[in-house]
Amino acid sequence: MTHNLRLILLIVILVLGAALRQADAGETGATATGDLGVVVERASGTLLIVDRSERAAVGRVTGLGDLSHASVTFSPDERFAYVFGRDGGLTKVDLLTRTIAARVIQSGNAIGGAISDDGRLIAVSNYEPGGVRVFDADTLEMLADIPTGAKTIGLVDAPGRRFVFTLWDAGETWIADFSTGGDPAITNIRGIGANPYDALITADGRTYIAGLFGEDGLTRLDLWQERPAPERILAGYGRGEAPLPVYKMPHLEGWALAGDRFALPAVGRHELLWVDARDFAEIGRTRTHGQPVFAVARPGGRQVWVNFAHPLNDTVQVVDVPSGEVVHTLTPGPGVLHMEFAPRGAEVWLSVRDGGRVEIYDTETFRKLGEIAAESPSGIFFTARAHRMGL
Amino acid sequence: MTHNLRLILLIVILVLGAALRQADAGETGATATGDLGVVVERASGTLLIVDRSERAAVGRVTGLGDLSHASVTFSPDERFAYVFGRDGGLTKVDLLTRTIAARVIQSGNAIGGAISDDGRLIAVSNYEPGGVRVFDADTLEMLADIPTGAKTIGLVDAPGRRFVFTLWDAGETWIADFSTGGDPAITNIRGIGANPYDALITADGRTYIAGLFGEDGLTRLDLWQERPAPERILAGYGRGEAPLPVYKMPHLEGWALAGDRFALPAVGRHELLWVDARDFAEIGRTRTHGQPVFAVARPGGRQVWVNFAHPLNDTVQVVDVPSGEVVHTLTPGPGVLHMEFAPRGAEVWLSVRDGGRVEIYDTETFRKLGEIAAESPSGIFFTARAHRMGL
């Protein structure tokens, strides 16, 4: 009996030790979240979870519905990814347990979402039935329904617990202010222009720019004004050589703000257009390999990386901002769809959709640092976005 | 025997279950790191670990040595804090386990440190014996020793795995480039001026500014230039009404870049000075409650928050950037030493040293959101700094 007790104790100690080592590994292993990210696998409706430090995939979450044009934001603790699907699905994914923490189908057809600056509200922009719906970031319970009677586009977060969005049919921009904690105060700005189809906000949360389908040029709002007045900029932009059909309208997310200038795709041309960020006057053009799709500034703005439209989308070019010269051309492979920089810019991750992989490059030496297998990868989103505005 | 085996198995299952539940709690509990931070408790040489989402302290780490003028940087995964003590101590603190992961006394007297943009190198700037030492961020093993034969100040990280620092005695700025992976390539820039005592780098990693003790004005370097040429700016700055004794030299970390302008303490006066960020021409002044110490821009740059020198250091003022007007004055309590914003600016945390607490305010409504007891708190540092340059 004494012998058996000793045996029991020994086994208990061994098992306990093993279990605690496992617990310790769980706690001291890869549970920090500042260097995680997700890759949207559009064809399979899945999300690949990646670790920037390891340059590796660490898990996959399935069952996210239609992920065409999906976008992603993150909770302030960088633990949860909110995935906005095209089918109206809003999914909260836990990056630590690699499971779905909550999911709602909040509309029939949605286009993008945003998280409030305090991290407590999730807003989604809807085509069907139109309008914006706002959810509790913890539970995904609906807190506010803002019908607009119109397709709603260009939803972004702005400082002061505000969301800004635009109505395709009515040519209006609305600002919904949740800072009082009660029902939102809505400011309605008319005269944005005919059929705004997309919008962006600058990283300081000050300038909102809407692209127009129904007429040339774009409209700028200064959100620092008490009641922002629409101002028309870049009169010729959106046309190329001739008015463009719908499917060619440039996504404004393809614009890069680098220091005191924007780099943007010159519509319908193999050129990057440079405009002064203060007055939007054109200050130069750069001849590129193909029709640019995304121009993305390396953090700090020293270079802009550019990918291209089909069939030249196997190539990426790096453009030096002060000189406007192409300083490097690389050919990662077929279908380079998206580029995401490490938050301090030391490396860039590229999704090579038709190559079934993500490639990682050193931004200083252009040396390839690694690659990760992924199923038709499109968007790449790092958790560092949790700490930035207007994403 | 069969009975004993069953007993053993039962005990093993029970113990294993308990251990795994604990592991699970560790993994699915508060282990995300994006919303953590540390508060320096200078008098006791301790670090209070805080959770932004909970607005609460979650632990304390002791044994960090002399924390006067301590500064802190974070690993890319936002798990580890690197604490630079005045006594030459470099300590790596694990925010998950709340323990010291590594610690070295790397010199006799140090002043600040930085982490490379890829998160792999830690650099420390030394008074005694002078020079800069560079350590492996994982192990704190020394990788490079850069003697300068001089007190070294104004150490910052710059894009491309570079560190920039300045020599008090020699009036030189050195750029150490680690991008090749081997020994650093050193660029030595002479003619910075007489006795540079502090320096800053802008958040885009482009502009390095050194303050001068031995003469009026400051010196600017454009790090985008192949070989940066020193340029003198703000000719009268540093003097106030009369030349100042050493202890009054303004710390450049008290400068705020808000949009297209800097806000900076007007030396020896109850004024905030506004200068154009492009040409450093003065564009205005704001009369303040006391002699400003730190001007800190709310992320986005819409307001600047200002604290003051003794004996008026119980007060904080909020200045509207476009108008330059004081829009709010609050009195948190005696000895407001430091202000840290949530990364998207929704709230600000203030250390009230002589009140023994940290206070938290909503930046939009100025409503007090909470407070946390702390022992003589000074610097507050949130992990979101891991994703920013030049900190």
mmCIF file of C-alpha atoms in Angstrom, chain B residues 129-375:
data_model
loop_
_atom_site.group_PDB
_atom_site.id
_atom_site.type_symbol
_atom_site.label_atom_id
_atom_site.label_comp_id
_atom_site.label_asym_id
_atom_site.label_seq_id
_atom_site.Cartn_x
_atom_site.Cartn_y
_atom_site.Cartn_z
ATOM 1 C CA PRO B 129 31.936 54.587 -21.168
ATOM 2 C CA GLY B 130 30.176 56.339 -24.063
ATOM 3 C CA GLY B 131 29.242 54.766 -27.377
ATOM 4 C CA VAL B 132 26.406 52.503 -28.403
ATOM 5 C CA ARG B 133 26.003 48.815 -27.742
ATOM 6 C CA VAL B 134 23.699 46.566 -29.741
ATOM 7 C CA PHE B 135 22.087 43.404 -28.388
ATOM 8 C CA ASP B 136 20.163 40.439 -29.713
ATOM 9 C CA ALA B 137 16.509 41.122 -28.880
ATOM 10 C CA ASP B 138 15.912 37.453 -28.006
ATOM 11 C CA THR B 139 18.842 36.750 -25.703
ATOM 12 C CA LEU B 140 20.319 40.199 -24.876
ATOM 13 C CA GLU B 141 23.666 38.824 -26.051
ATOM 14 C CA MET B 142 25.879 41.702 -27.248
ATOM 15 C CA LEU B 143 26.215 41.696 -31.056
ATOM 16 C CA ALA B 144 28.029 44.973 -31.695
ATOM 17 C CA ASP B 145 29.987 47.490 -29.649
ATOM 18 C CA ILE B 146 30.340 50.909 -31.266
ATOM 19 C CA PRO B 147 32.756 53.022 -29.205
ATOM 20 C CA THR B 148 32.538 56.721 -29.981
ATOM 21 C CA GLY B 149 34.969 58.151 -27.469
ATOM 22 C CA ALA B 150 32.204 60.457 -26.326
ATOM 23 C CA LYS B 151 28.964 60.686 -24.407
ATOM 24 C CA THR B 152 26.301 59.508 -26.817
ATOM 25 C CA ILE B 153 22.785 60.979 -26.894
ATOM 26 C CA GLY B 154 19.683 61.128 -29.091
ATOM 27 C CA LEU B 155 19.679 57.450 -30.079
ATOM 28 C CA VAL B 156 16.732 56.530 -32.343
ATOM 29 C CA ASP B 157 15.781 53.800 -34.798
ATOM 30 C CA ALA B 158 15.361 54.650 -38.472
ATOM 31 C CA PRO B 159 13.961 52.579 -41.365
ATOM 32 C CA GLY B 160 16.277 50.023 -42.978
ATOM 33 C CA ARG B 161 17.653 48.480 -39.779
ATOM 34 C CA ARG B 162 19.483 51.700 -38.901
ATOM 35 C CA PHE B 163 20.222 53.467 -35.630
ATOM 36 C CA VAL B 164 21.021 57.182 -35.498
ATOM 37 C CA PHE B 165 22.806 58.822 -32.549
ATOM 38 C CA THR B 166 24.837 61.905 -31.723
ATOM 39 C CA LEU B 167 28.089 62.649 -29.887
ATOM 40 C CA TRP B 168 27.923 65.350 -27.217
ATOM 41 C CA ASP B 169 31.655 66.111 -27.242
ATOM 42 C CA ALA B 170 32.345 65.886 -30.959
ATOM 43 C CA GLY B 171 29.167 67.438 -32.406
ATOM 44 C CA GLU B 172 28.768 64.515 -34.815
ATOM 45 C CA THR B 173 25.808 62.360 -35.767
ATOM 46 C CA TRP B 174 26.463 58.740 -36.671
ATOM 47 C CA ILE B 175 24.226 56.412 -38.658
ATOM 48 C CA ALA B 176 24.820 52.695 -38.010
ATOM 49 C CA ASP B 177 23.321 50.572 -40.796
ATOM 50 C CA PHE B 178 22.753 46.896 -39.926
ATOM 51 C CA SER B 179 20.823 46.026 -43.109
ATOM 52 C CA THR B 180 23.501 43.727 -44.527
ATOM 53 C CA GLY B 181 23.300 41.425 -41.509
ATOM 54 C CA GLY B 182 27.039 41.678 -40.796
ATOM 55 C CA ASP B 183 29.034 44.441 -39.058
ATOM 56 C CA PRO B 184 27.272 47.789 -39.204
ATOM 57 C CA ALA B 185 28.234 50.323 -41.879
ATOM 58 C CA ILE B 186 28.833 53.633 -40.093
ATOM 59 C CA THR B 187 28.154 57.017 -41.705
ATOM 60 C CA ASN B 188 29.705 59.902 -39.772
ATOM 61 C CA ILE B 189 28.202 63.381 -40.206
ATOM 62 C CA ARG B 190 30.244 66.292 -38.846
ATOM 63 C CA GLY B 191 29.192 69.845 -38.190
ATOM 64 C CA ILE B 192 26.067 69.150 -36.136
ATOM 65 C CA GLY B 193 26.970 72.004 -33.775
ATOM 66 C CA ALA B 194 28.387 72.600 -30.310
ATOM 67 C CA ASN B 195 27.322 70.090 -27.640
ATOM 68 C CA PRO B 196 24.167 68.455 -28.928
ATOM 69 C CA TYR B 197 22.262 67.353 -25.814
ATOM 70 C CA ASP B 198 19.146 65.616 -27.184
ATOM 71 C CA ALA B 199 17.561 64.652 -30.488
ATOM 72 C CA LEU B 200 14.319 63.400 -31.996
ATOM 73 C CA ILE B 201 13.240 61.703 -35.194
ATOM 74 C CA THR B 202 9.881 62.315 -36.866
ATOM 75 C CA ALA B 203 7.379 59.467 -36.960
ATOM 76 C CA ASP B 204 8.084 58.808 -40.645
ATOM 77 C CA GLY B 205 11.751 58.183 -39.835
ATOM 78 C CA ARG B 206 12.889 60.919 -42.216
ATOM 79 C CA THR B 207 13.891 63.991 -40.208
ATOM 80 C CA TYR B 208 16.389 63.916 -37.316
ATOM 81 C CA ILE B 209 16.628 67.064 -35.186
ATOM 82 C CA ALA B 210 19.351 67.702 -32.582
ATOM 83 C CA GLY B 211 19.154 70.359 -29.849
ATOM 84 C CA LEU B 212 22.366 72.253 -29.097
ATOM 85 C CA PHE B 213 23.658 73.240 -25.683
ATOM 86 C CA GLY B 214 26.682 75.154 -26.885
ATOM 87 C CA GLU B 215 24.884 77.480 -29.282
ATOM 88 C CA ASP B 216 21.435 78.704 -30.263
ATOM 89 C CA GLY B 217 19.098 76.855 -32.562
ATOM 90 C CA LEU B 218 18.882 73.222 -33.628
ATOM 91 C CA THR B 219 20.248 71.095 -36.441
ATOM 92 C CA ARG B 220 18.135 69.115 -38.891
ATOM 93 C CA LEU B 221 19.203 66.128 -41.000
ATOM 94 C CA ASP B 222 17.154 64.724 -43.890
ATOM 95 C CA LEU B 223 17.839 60.988 -43.639
ATOM 96 C CA TRP B 224 16.433 60.466 -47.129
ATOM 97 C CA GLN B 225 19.540 62.148 -48.534
ATOM 98 C CA GLU B 226 22.357 59.834 -49.613
ATOM 99 C CA ARG B 227 24.689 61.721 -47.294
ATOM 100 C CA PRO B 228 22.607 63.959 -45.038
ATOM 101 C CA ALA B 229 23.889 67.546 -44.764
ATOM 102 C CA PRO B 230 23.304 69.398 -41.462
ATOM 103 C CA GLU B 231 20.945 72.347 -41.736
ATOM 104 C CA ARG B 232 20.486 74.904 -38.934
ATOM 105 C CA ILE B 233 16.878 75.702 -37.942
ATOM 106 C CA LEU B 234 14.987 77.798 -35.351
ATOM 107 C CA ALA B 235 17.870 80.179 -34.700
ATOM 108 C CA GLY B 236 16.615 81.607 -31.407
ATOM 109 C CA TYR B 237 15.336 78.386 -29.860
ATOM 110 C CA GLY B 238 16.900 77.200 -26.609
ATOM 111 C CA ARG B 239 17.443 80.662 -25.162
ATOM 112 C CA GLY B 240 14.167 81.983 -23.815
ATOM 113 C CA GLU B 241 14.832 85.550 -22.678
ATOM 114 C CA ALA B 242 18.409 84.808 -21.695
ATOM 115 C CA PRO B 243 20.832 81.917 -22.200
ATOM 116 C CA LEU B 244 19.697 79.022 -20.042
ATOM 117 C CA PRO B 245 21.614 76.938 -17.520
ATOM 118 C CA VAL B 246 21.917 73.224 -18.305
ATOM 119 C CA TYR B 247 19.068 71.996 -16.193
ATOM 120 C CA LYS B 248 16.580 74.044 -18.158
ATOM 121 C CA MET B 249 17.397 72.639 -21.589
ATOM 122 C CA PRO B 250 14.106 71.471 -23.051
ATOM 123 C CA HIS B 251 13.748 67.783 -23.805
ATOM 124 C CA LEU B 252 12.901 67.432 -27.458
ATOM 125 C CA GLU B 253 10.527 64.591 -26.641
ATOM 126 C CA GLY B 254 8.274 67.456 -25.493
ATOM 127 C CA TRP B 255 7.665 68.402 -29.125
ATOM 128 C CA ALA B 256 4.434 67.407 -30.838
ATOM 129 C CA LEU B 257 4.046 67.015 -34.597
ATOM 130 C CA ALA B 258 0.387 67.771 -35.381
ATOM 131 C CA GLY B 259 -0.451 67.674 -39.066
ATOM 132 C CA ASP B 260 1.702 70.250 -40.847
ATOM 133 C CA ARG B 261 3.109 71.931 -37.724
ATOM 134 C CA PHE B 262 5.117 71.305 -34.591
ATOM 135 C CA ALA B 263 3.950 72.471 -31.164
ATOM 136 C CA LEU B 264 6.885 73.003 -28.822
ATOM 137 C CA PRO B 265 7.502 74.521 -25.397
ATOM 138 C CA ALA B 266 8.655 78.160 -25.689
ATOM 139 C CA VAL B 267 11.694 77.962 -23.424
ATOM 140 C CA GLY B 268 11.309 79.881 -20.157
ATOM 141 C CA ARG B 269 7.865 81.209 -21.047
ATOM 142 C CA HIS B 270 4.247 80.287 -20.392
ATOM 143 C CA GLU B 271 3.737 79.705 -24.095
ATOM 144 C CA LEU B 272 3.458 77.016 -26.683
ATOM 145 C CA LEU B 273 5.276 77.827 -29.911
ATOM 146 C CA TRP B 274 3.908 76.736 -33.312
ATOM 147 C CA VAL B 275 6.315 76.218 -36.207
ATOM 148 C CA ASP B 276 5.742 75.063 -39.773
ATOM 149 C CA ALA B 277 6.988 71.480 -40.130
ATOM 150 C CA ARG B 278 8.462 72.160 -43.584
ATOM 151 C CA ASP B 279 10.570 75.273 -42.994
ATOM 152 C CA PHE B 280 10.457 75.716 -39.181
ATOM 153 C CA ALA B 281 9.223 79.285 -39.478
ATOM 154 C CA GLU B 282 7.248 80.398 -36.425
ATOM 155 C CA ILE B 283 3.529 80.603 -37.266
ATOM 156 C CA GLY B 284 2.038 81.440 -33.879
ATOM 157 C CA ARG B 285 2.064 81.178 -30.082
ATOM 158 C CA THR B 286 -0.480 80.015 -27.518
ATOM 159 C CA ARG B 287 -0.548 81.486 -24.011
ATOM 160 C CA THR B 288 -0.638 78.600 -21.508
ATOM 161 C CA HIS B 289 -1.196 77.992 -17.801
ATOM 162 C CA GLY B 290 2.497 77.454 -17.072
ATOM 163 C CA GLN B 291 5.848 76.621 -18.656
ATOM 164 C CA PRO B 292 5.048 73.668 -20.952
ATOM 165 C CA VAL B 293 7.053 70.466 -20.456
ATOM 166 C CA PHE B 294 5.441 68.008 -22.861
ATOM 167 C CA ALA B 295 3.186 68.855 -25.771
ATOM 168 C CA VAL B 296 1.682 65.612 -27.052
ATOM 169 C CA ALA B 297 -0.539 65.375 -30.114
ATOM 170 C CA ARG B 298 -3.661 63.287 -29.886
ATOM 171 C CA PRO B 299 -3.281 60.703 -32.699
ATOM 172 C CA GLY B 300 -4.542 62.406 -35.853
ATOM 173 C CA GLY B 301 -3.278 65.776 -34.644
ATOM 174 C CA ARG B 302 -6.580 67.528 -33.948
ATOM 175 C CA GLN B 303 -5.556 68.589 -30.405
ATOM 176 C CA VAL B 304 -2.342 68.914 -28.443
ATOM 177 C CA TRP B 305 -2.316 68.104 -24.720
ATOM 178 C CA VAL B 306 0.194 70.024 -22.592
ATOM 179 C CA ASN B 307 1.550 69.557 -19.064
ATOM 180 C CA PHE B 308 3.614 72.058 -17.101
ATOM 181 C CA ALA B 309 6.724 72.584 -14.995
ATOM 182 C CA HIS B 310 6.695 72.730 -11.177
ATOM 183 C CA PRO B 311 4.899 74.330 -9.322
ATOM 184 C CA LEU B 312 2.071 74.468 -11.912
ATOM 185 C CA ASN B 313 2.289 70.773 -12.690
ATOM 186 C CA ASP B 314 -1.115 69.809 -11.315
ATOM 187 C CA THR B 315 -2.764 71.059 -14.497
ATOM 188 C CA VAL B 316 -3.139 69.895 -18.088
ATOM 189 C CA GLN B 317 -4.404 71.986 -20.993
ATOM 190 C CA VAL B 318 -5.900 70.884 -24.302
ATOM 191 C CA VAL B 319 -5.098 73.104 -27.275
ATOM 192 C CA ASP B 320 -7.062 73.039 -30.536
ATOM 193 C CA VAL B 321 -4.528 72.777 -33.376
ATOM 194 C CA PRO B 322 -6.156 74.738 -36.230
ATOM 195 C CA SER B 323 -7.132 77.716 -34.020
ATOM 196 C CA GLY B 324 -4.301 77.476 -31.469
ATOM 197 C CA GLU B 325 -6.838 78.089 -28.691
ATOM 198 C CA VAL B 326 -6.942 76.402 -25.281
ATOM 199 C CA VAL B 327 -10.257 74.503 -25.388
ATOM 200 C CA HIS B 328 -10.098 72.725 -22.037
ATOM 201 C CA THR B 329 -8.188 72.875 -18.746
ATOM 202 C CA LEU B 330 -8.177 70.038 -16.246
ATOM 203 C CA THR B 331 -6.523 69.561 -12.862
ATOM 204 C CA PRO B 332 -5.764 65.867 -12.396
ATOM 205 C CA GLY B 333 -3.609 66.455 -9.306
ATOM 206 C CA PRO B 334 -0.064 67.111 -8.108
ATOM 207 C CA GLY B 335 2.837 66.205 -10.386
ATOM 208 C CA VAL B 336 1.394 65.333 -13.789
ATOM 209 C CA LEU B 337 4.548 63.914 -15.372
ATOM 210 C CA HIS B 338 3.539 62.063 -18.504
ATOM 211 C CA MET B 339 0.688 61.573 -20.986
ATOM 212 C CA GLU B 340 0.126 58.532 -23.194
ATOM 213 C CA PHE B 341 -2.676 58.251 -25.751
ATOM 214 C CA ALA B 342 -4.458 55.084 -26.762
ATOM 215 C CA PRO B 343 -3.063 54.408 -30.248
ATOM 216 C CA ARG B 344 -6.187 55.658 -32.037
ATOM 217 C CA GLY B 345 -6.583 58.557 -29.612
ATOM 218 C CA ALA B 346 -9.917 57.771 -27.968
ATOM 219 C CA GLU B 347 -8.474 58.162 -24.461
ATOM 220 C CA VAL B 348 -5.398 59.495 -22.709
ATOM 221 C CA TRP B 349 -3.650 58.195 -19.579
ATOM 222 C CA LEU B 350 -1.922 60.687 -17.257
ATOM 223 C CA SER B 351 0.568 59.847 -14.515
ATOM 224 C CA VAL B 352 -0.124 61.913 -11.378
ATOM 225 C CA ARG B 353 3.099 61.213 -9.519
ATOM 226 C CA ASP B 354 2.413 62.858 -6.175
ATOM 227 C CA GLY B 355 -1.172 61.642 -6.188
ATOM 228 C CA GLY B 356 0.037 58.054 -6.523
ATOM 229 C CA ARG B 357 -2.264 57.285 -9.443
ATOM 230 C CA VAL B 358 -2.779 57.137 -13.182
ATOM 231 C CA GLU B 359 -5.906 58.918 -14.448
ATOM 232 C CA ILE B 360 -7.740 58.082 -17.667
ATOM 233 C CA TYR B 361 -9.751 60.606 -19.698
ATOM 234 C CA ASP B 362 -12.012 60.446 -22.744
ATOM 235 C CA THR B 363 -10.360 62.779 -25.288
ATOM 236 C CA GLU B 364 -13.647 63.726 -26.921
ATOM 237 C CA THR B 365 -15.801 64.526 -23.860
ATOM 238 C CA PHE B 366 -12.938 65.085 -21.319
ATOM 239 C CA ARG B 367 -14.900 62.818 -18.972
ATOM 240 C CA LYS B 368 -12.755 60.891 -16.464
ATOM 241 C CA LEU B 369 -13.023 57.191 -17.300
ATOM 242 C CA GLY B 370 -11.027 55.644 -14.490
ATOM 243 C CA GLU B 371 -7.958 55.673 -12.304
ATOM 244 C CA ILE B 372 -5.305 53.179 -11.247
ATOM 245 C CA ALA B 373 -3.187 53.275 -8.089
ATOM 246 C CA ALA B 374 0.557 53.407 -8.808
ATOM 247 C CA GLU B 375 3.682 54.188 -6.759
#
